[in-house]
Amino acid sequence: MRVLVATAVPAERDAVARAFPGPAVETPRPGTVLHRLPEGPDLLAAGVGPALAAASTASALTAAALDGAPYGLVVSAGIGGGFAPGAPVGSLVVADEITAADLGAETADGFLPVTELGFGAVTHRPPAGLVGRVAAATGARPGTVLTGSTVTGTAERAALLRARHPRALAEAMEGFGVAEAAAAHGVPVLELRAVSNPVGPRDRAAWRIGDALAALTDAFGKLAPVLGSWNPHEQ
C-alpha cells in the first residue's frame, strides 16, 4: 500500500524523513514536489493552511491515480497546539475526528457550522481500527484535532473552541484540507500531531518546536510497521 504523508512545511517533512533509512529523492509532480523514500512513504510539504494543503494533496493524489499507482492512505502530520491538560507540550495526538473549527457563519445566536447551513462537511473520521493501532504503537492520545485558518492566540478563543468542541485535544491548520482532498479521491486519512505549544495566549518563549519535531520523528519510527501492515479494508 502506498502512503502519502502531507506536512505543512519542509521542517516537518524532514522530521518524518529522519524516521526512515536512505535519502529522499525529489520527484516533481504537477503543482507539487514529492520526496520519495526508498523504504518509507512519499512525503509532501503541502503548504500552510487548509486551502493550500487541500490543493497540494489533491494534486499529488491525482497524479498518482493517473500514473496507475494510487495511494492507499494519506497522513496529515506535523506539529500543532495542544489543549491543556489533555495534550501537554511534547505529547502526541492522533485524530479520531478531523474537524474544521471555523467553517461556517457567525450569527446573532452564535457560530453555525457550514453543515447547519446545508452545505458540505465539517468533520472527517479516520478509520477507527487504524487510530487505535497508531495510539498503541506511539502512545498518542486519540481525540479531535481542529483545523483553523487562524492560530489561536488568546485564552478567550481557546475557551470558546473547547466549549464548541469538548473533545478537542489539538489545533493545527492543515488536517481538514488534507482530509477533504483524500475524501474526494476515496482514500482513507489519518492525522498525527506532535504538540509544540499550548493552545491559548501567544507566547513564543513557551514554544518547543525542536522537541515537537523530535517527537514526530520518534512517532514515525514506531509508526512504520503499522502503516506497512495496515489493510485499508479494516474498519
Coordinates of C-alpha atoms in Angstrom, one line a residue:
M1 CA 0.0 0.0 0.0
R2 CA 1.4 3.4 -1.0
V3 CA 1.2 6.1 1.7
L4 CA 1.4 9.8 1.2
V5 CA 2.4 11.9 4.2
A6 CA 1.4 15.6 3.9
T7 CA 3.0 18.1 6.2
A8 CA 2.8 21.9 6.1
V9 CA 6.4 22.9 5.9
P10 CA 9.8 21.3 5.0
A11 CA 10.9 21.1 8.6
E12 CA 8.0 18.8 9.4
R13 CA 8.6 16.8 6.2
D14 CA 12.3 16.4 7.1
A15 CA 11.4 15.3 10.6
V16 CA 9.3 12.5 9.2
A17 CA 12.0 11.6 6.7
R18 CA 14.5 11.1 9.5
A19 CA 12.5 8.1 10.8
F20 CA 13.3 6.1 7.7
P21 CA 16.6 4.9 6.2
G22 CA 18.0 6.2 3.0
P23 CA 17.9 9.7 1.4
A24 CA 14.7 11.0 0.0
V25 CA 14.6 11.6 -3.8
E26 CA 12.9 14.8 -5.1
T27 CA 10.2 13.9 -7.7
P28 CA 8.5 16.8 -9.4
R29 CA 4.8 16.3 -10.0
P30 CA 2.3 18.7 -11.5
G31 CA 2.0 21.5 -8.9
T32 CA 4.0 19.7 -6.3
V33 CA 7.3 18.2 -5.4
L34 CA 7.3 14.8 -3.7
H35 CA 10.1 13.5 -1.6
R36 CA 10.2 9.7 -2.1
L37 CA 11.8 7.5 0.5
P38 CA 13.3 4.2 -0.6
E39 CA 11.8 2.4 2.4
G40 CA 9.0 4.6 3.5
P41 CA 6.1 6.8 2.4
D42 CA 6.1 9.6 -0.1
L43 CA 6.4 13.0 1.6
L44 CA 4.8 16.3 0.6
A45 CA 5.4 19.7 2.1
A46 CA 1.9 20.8 1.1
G47 CA 1.9 24.4 2.5
V48 CA 0.4 26.3 5.3
G49 CA -3.4 26.5 5.8
P50 CA -6.3 24.3 4.8
A51 CA -6.7 25.6 1.2
L52 CA -3.1 25.1 0.1
A53 CA -2.9 21.8 1.9
A54 CA -6.0 20.6 0.1
A55 CA -4.8 21.8 -3.3
S56 CA -1.3 20.3 -3.0
T57 CA -2.6 17.0 -1.6
A58 CA -5.3 16.7 -4.3
S59 CA -2.6 17.4 -7.0
A60 CA -0.4 14.6 -5.6
L61 CA -3.3 12.2 -5.3
T62 CA -4.5 12.9 -8.9
A63 CA -1.0 12.5 -10.3
A64 CA -0.6 9.1 -8.6
A65 CA -4.0 7.9 -9.8
L66 CA -3.2 8.9 -13.4
D67 CA 0.1 7.0 -13.1
G68 CA -1.9 3.9 -12.2
A69 CA -0.3 3.8 -8.7
P70 CA -2.8 5.4 -6.4
Y71 CA -2.2 5.9 -2.7
G72 CA -4.0 3.8 -0.1
L73 CA -3.7 6.2 2.8
V74 CA -3.0 9.9 3.3
V75 CA -1.5 11.1 6.6
S76 CA -1.6 14.7 7.7
A77 CA 1.3 15.1 10.0
G78 CA 3.2 17.9 11.8
I79 CA 3.3 19.9 14.9
G80 CA 0.4 21.8 16.5
G81 CA -1.0 23.4 19.6
G82 CA -2.3 21.2 22.4
F83 CA -5.3 21.8 24.7
A84 CA -4.4 21.6 28.3
P85 CA -4.4 19.4 30.3
G86 CA -5.1 16.6 27.8
A87 CA -2.3 17.3 25.4
P88 CA 0.8 18.8 27.0
V89 CA 3.8 20.1 25.1
G90 CA 5.8 17.2 23.7
S91 CA 2.9 14.8 23.6
L92 CA 1.3 13.2 20.6
V93 CA -2.3 13.3 19.4
V94 CA -3.9 11.1 16.8
A95 CA -7.2 12.4 15.4
D96 CA -10.3 10.2 15.7
E97 CA -12.1 13.3 14.3
I98 CA -10.6 15.9 12.0
T99 CA -12.8 19.0 12.3
A100 CA -12.9 22.4 10.7
A101 CA -13.2 24.8 13.6
D102 CA -14.1 28.0 11.7
L103 CA -16.0 26.8 8.6
G104 CA -19.5 28.3 8.9
A105 CA -21.2 31.6 9.8
E106 CA -21.3 33.9 12.8
T107 CA -24.9 34.7 13.7
A108 CA -26.7 36.7 16.4
D109 CA -27.2 33.3 18.2
G110 CA -23.6 32.3 17.9
F111 CA -21.5 30.3 15.4
L112 CA -23.2 27.9 13.0
P113 CA -21.1 25.2 11.2
V114 CA -21.4 25.0 7.5
T115 CA -23.4 21.8 7.8
E116 CA -26.2 23.6 9.6
L117 CA -26.3 26.0 6.7
G118 CA -27.0 23.0 4.4
F119 CA -23.5 22.6 2.8
G120 CA -20.6 20.3 2.9
A121 CA -18.9 18.7 5.9
V122 CA -17.0 19.9 8.9
T123 CA -15.7 16.6 10.2
H124 CA -13.8 13.6 8.7
R125 CA -13.3 10.4 10.7
P126 CA -10.2 8.3 10.2
P127 CA -10.6 4.5 10.3
A128 CA -11.1 3.6 14.0
G129 CA -9.0 0.5 13.8
L130 CA -6.1 2.4 12.4
V131 CA -6.4 5.1 15.0
G132 CA -6.3 2.5 17.7
R133 CA -3.2 0.9 16.3
V134 CA -1.4 4.2 15.9
A135 CA -2.3 5.1 19.5
A136 CA -1.0 1.8 20.8
A137 CA 2.2 2.0 18.8
T138 CA 3.1 5.6 19.5
G139 CA 1.4 6.5 22.8
A140 CA -0.6 9.2 21.0
R141 CA -3.8 10.1 22.6
P142 CA -6.9 9.8 20.4
G143 CA -9.2 12.8 20.1
T144 CA -10.5 15.6 17.9
V145 CA -7.9 17.7 16.1
L146 CA -9.2 21.1 15.0
T147 CA -8.2 22.8 11.8
G148 CA -8.3 26.6 11.6
S149 CA -7.1 29.2 9.2
T150 CA -6.0 31.3 12.2
V151 CA -4.0 30.0 15.1
T152 CA -5.5 30.6 18.5
G153 CA -3.7 33.4 20.4
T154 CA -5.9 34.2 23.4
A155 CA -7.3 32.4 26.4
E156 CA -10.8 33.6 25.4
R157 CA -10.5 32.0 21.9
A158 CA -9.1 28.7 23.4
A159 CA -12.0 28.6 25.9
L160 CA -14.5 29.2 23.1
L161 CA -13.1 26.4 21.0
R162 CA -13.2 24.0 23.9
A163 CA -16.8 24.9 24.6
R164 CA -17.7 24.2 21.0
H165 CA -15.5 21.1 20.8
P166 CA -15.2 19.4 24.2
R167 CA -13.2 16.5 22.8
A168 CA -10.6 18.7 21.1
L169 CA -7.0 17.8 22.0
A170 CA -5.0 19.7 19.4
E171 CA -5.2 22.5 16.9
A172 CA -3.4 22.9 13.5
M173 CA -4.0 24.4 10.1
E174 CA -3.9 21.7 7.5
G175 CA -5.7 18.5 8.6
F176 CA -9.2 19.2 7.3
G177 CA -7.8 20.4 4.0
V178 CA -5.8 17.2 3.6
A179 CA -8.9 15.2 4.6
E180 CA -11.1 16.9 2.1
A181 CA -8.6 16.0 -0.7
A182 CA -8.4 12.4 0.5
A183 CA -12.2 12.1 0.7
A184 CA -12.6 13.4 -2.9
H185 CA -10.3 10.6 -4.0
G186 CA -12.0 8.0 -1.7
V187 CA -8.7 7.5 0.2
P188 CA -8.6 7.0 4.0
V189 CA -7.0 9.7 6.0
L190 CA -5.1 9.9 9.3
E191 CA -3.8 12.9 11.3
L192 CA -0.9 12.8 13.7
R193 CA 0.2 15.9 15.7
A194 CA 3.2 16.5 18.0
V195 CA 2.4 19.3 20.4
S196 CA 4.8 22.2 20.3
N197 CA 2.8 24.8 22.3
P198 CA -0.3 25.2 24.4
V199 CA -3.5 26.5 22.7
G200 CA -4.1 29.9 24.3
P201 CA -2.2 33.1 24.8
R202 CA 0.5 33.5 22.1
D203 CA 3.8 33.1 24.0
R204 CA 6.7 32.3 21.6
A205 CA 9.0 31.7 24.5
A206 CA 6.9 28.8 25.6
W207 CA 7.0 27.0 22.2
R208 CA 9.1 23.9 22.0
I209 CA 9.3 23.3 18.2
G210 CA 12.5 21.3 18.3
D211 CA 11.1 19.0 20.9
A212 CA 7.9 18.5 18.9
L213 CA 9.8 17.8 15.7
A214 CA 11.9 15.2 17.6
A215 CA 8.7 13.6 18.9
L216 CA 7.3 13.5 15.3
T217 CA 10.4 11.6 14.1
D218 CA 10.2 9.2 17.0
A219 CA 6.5 8.6 16.3
F220 CA 7.0 7.8 12.7
G221 CA 9.8 5.4 13.6
K222 CA 7.2 3.5 15.7
L223 CA 4.5 4.0 13.1
A224 CA 6.3 2.4 10.2
P225 CA 5.3 -1.2 10.9
V226 CA 1.7 -0.1 11.5
L227 CA 1.5 1.7 8.1
G228 CA 3.2 -1.2 6.4
S229 CA 0.8 -3.8 7.7
W230 CA -2.5 -2.0 7.8
N231 CA -5.2 -3.2 5.5
P232 CA -7.4 -0.4 4.1
H233 CA -10.4 -2.7 4.2
E234 CA -10.2 -2.9 8.0
Q235 CA -12.8 -0.9 9.9

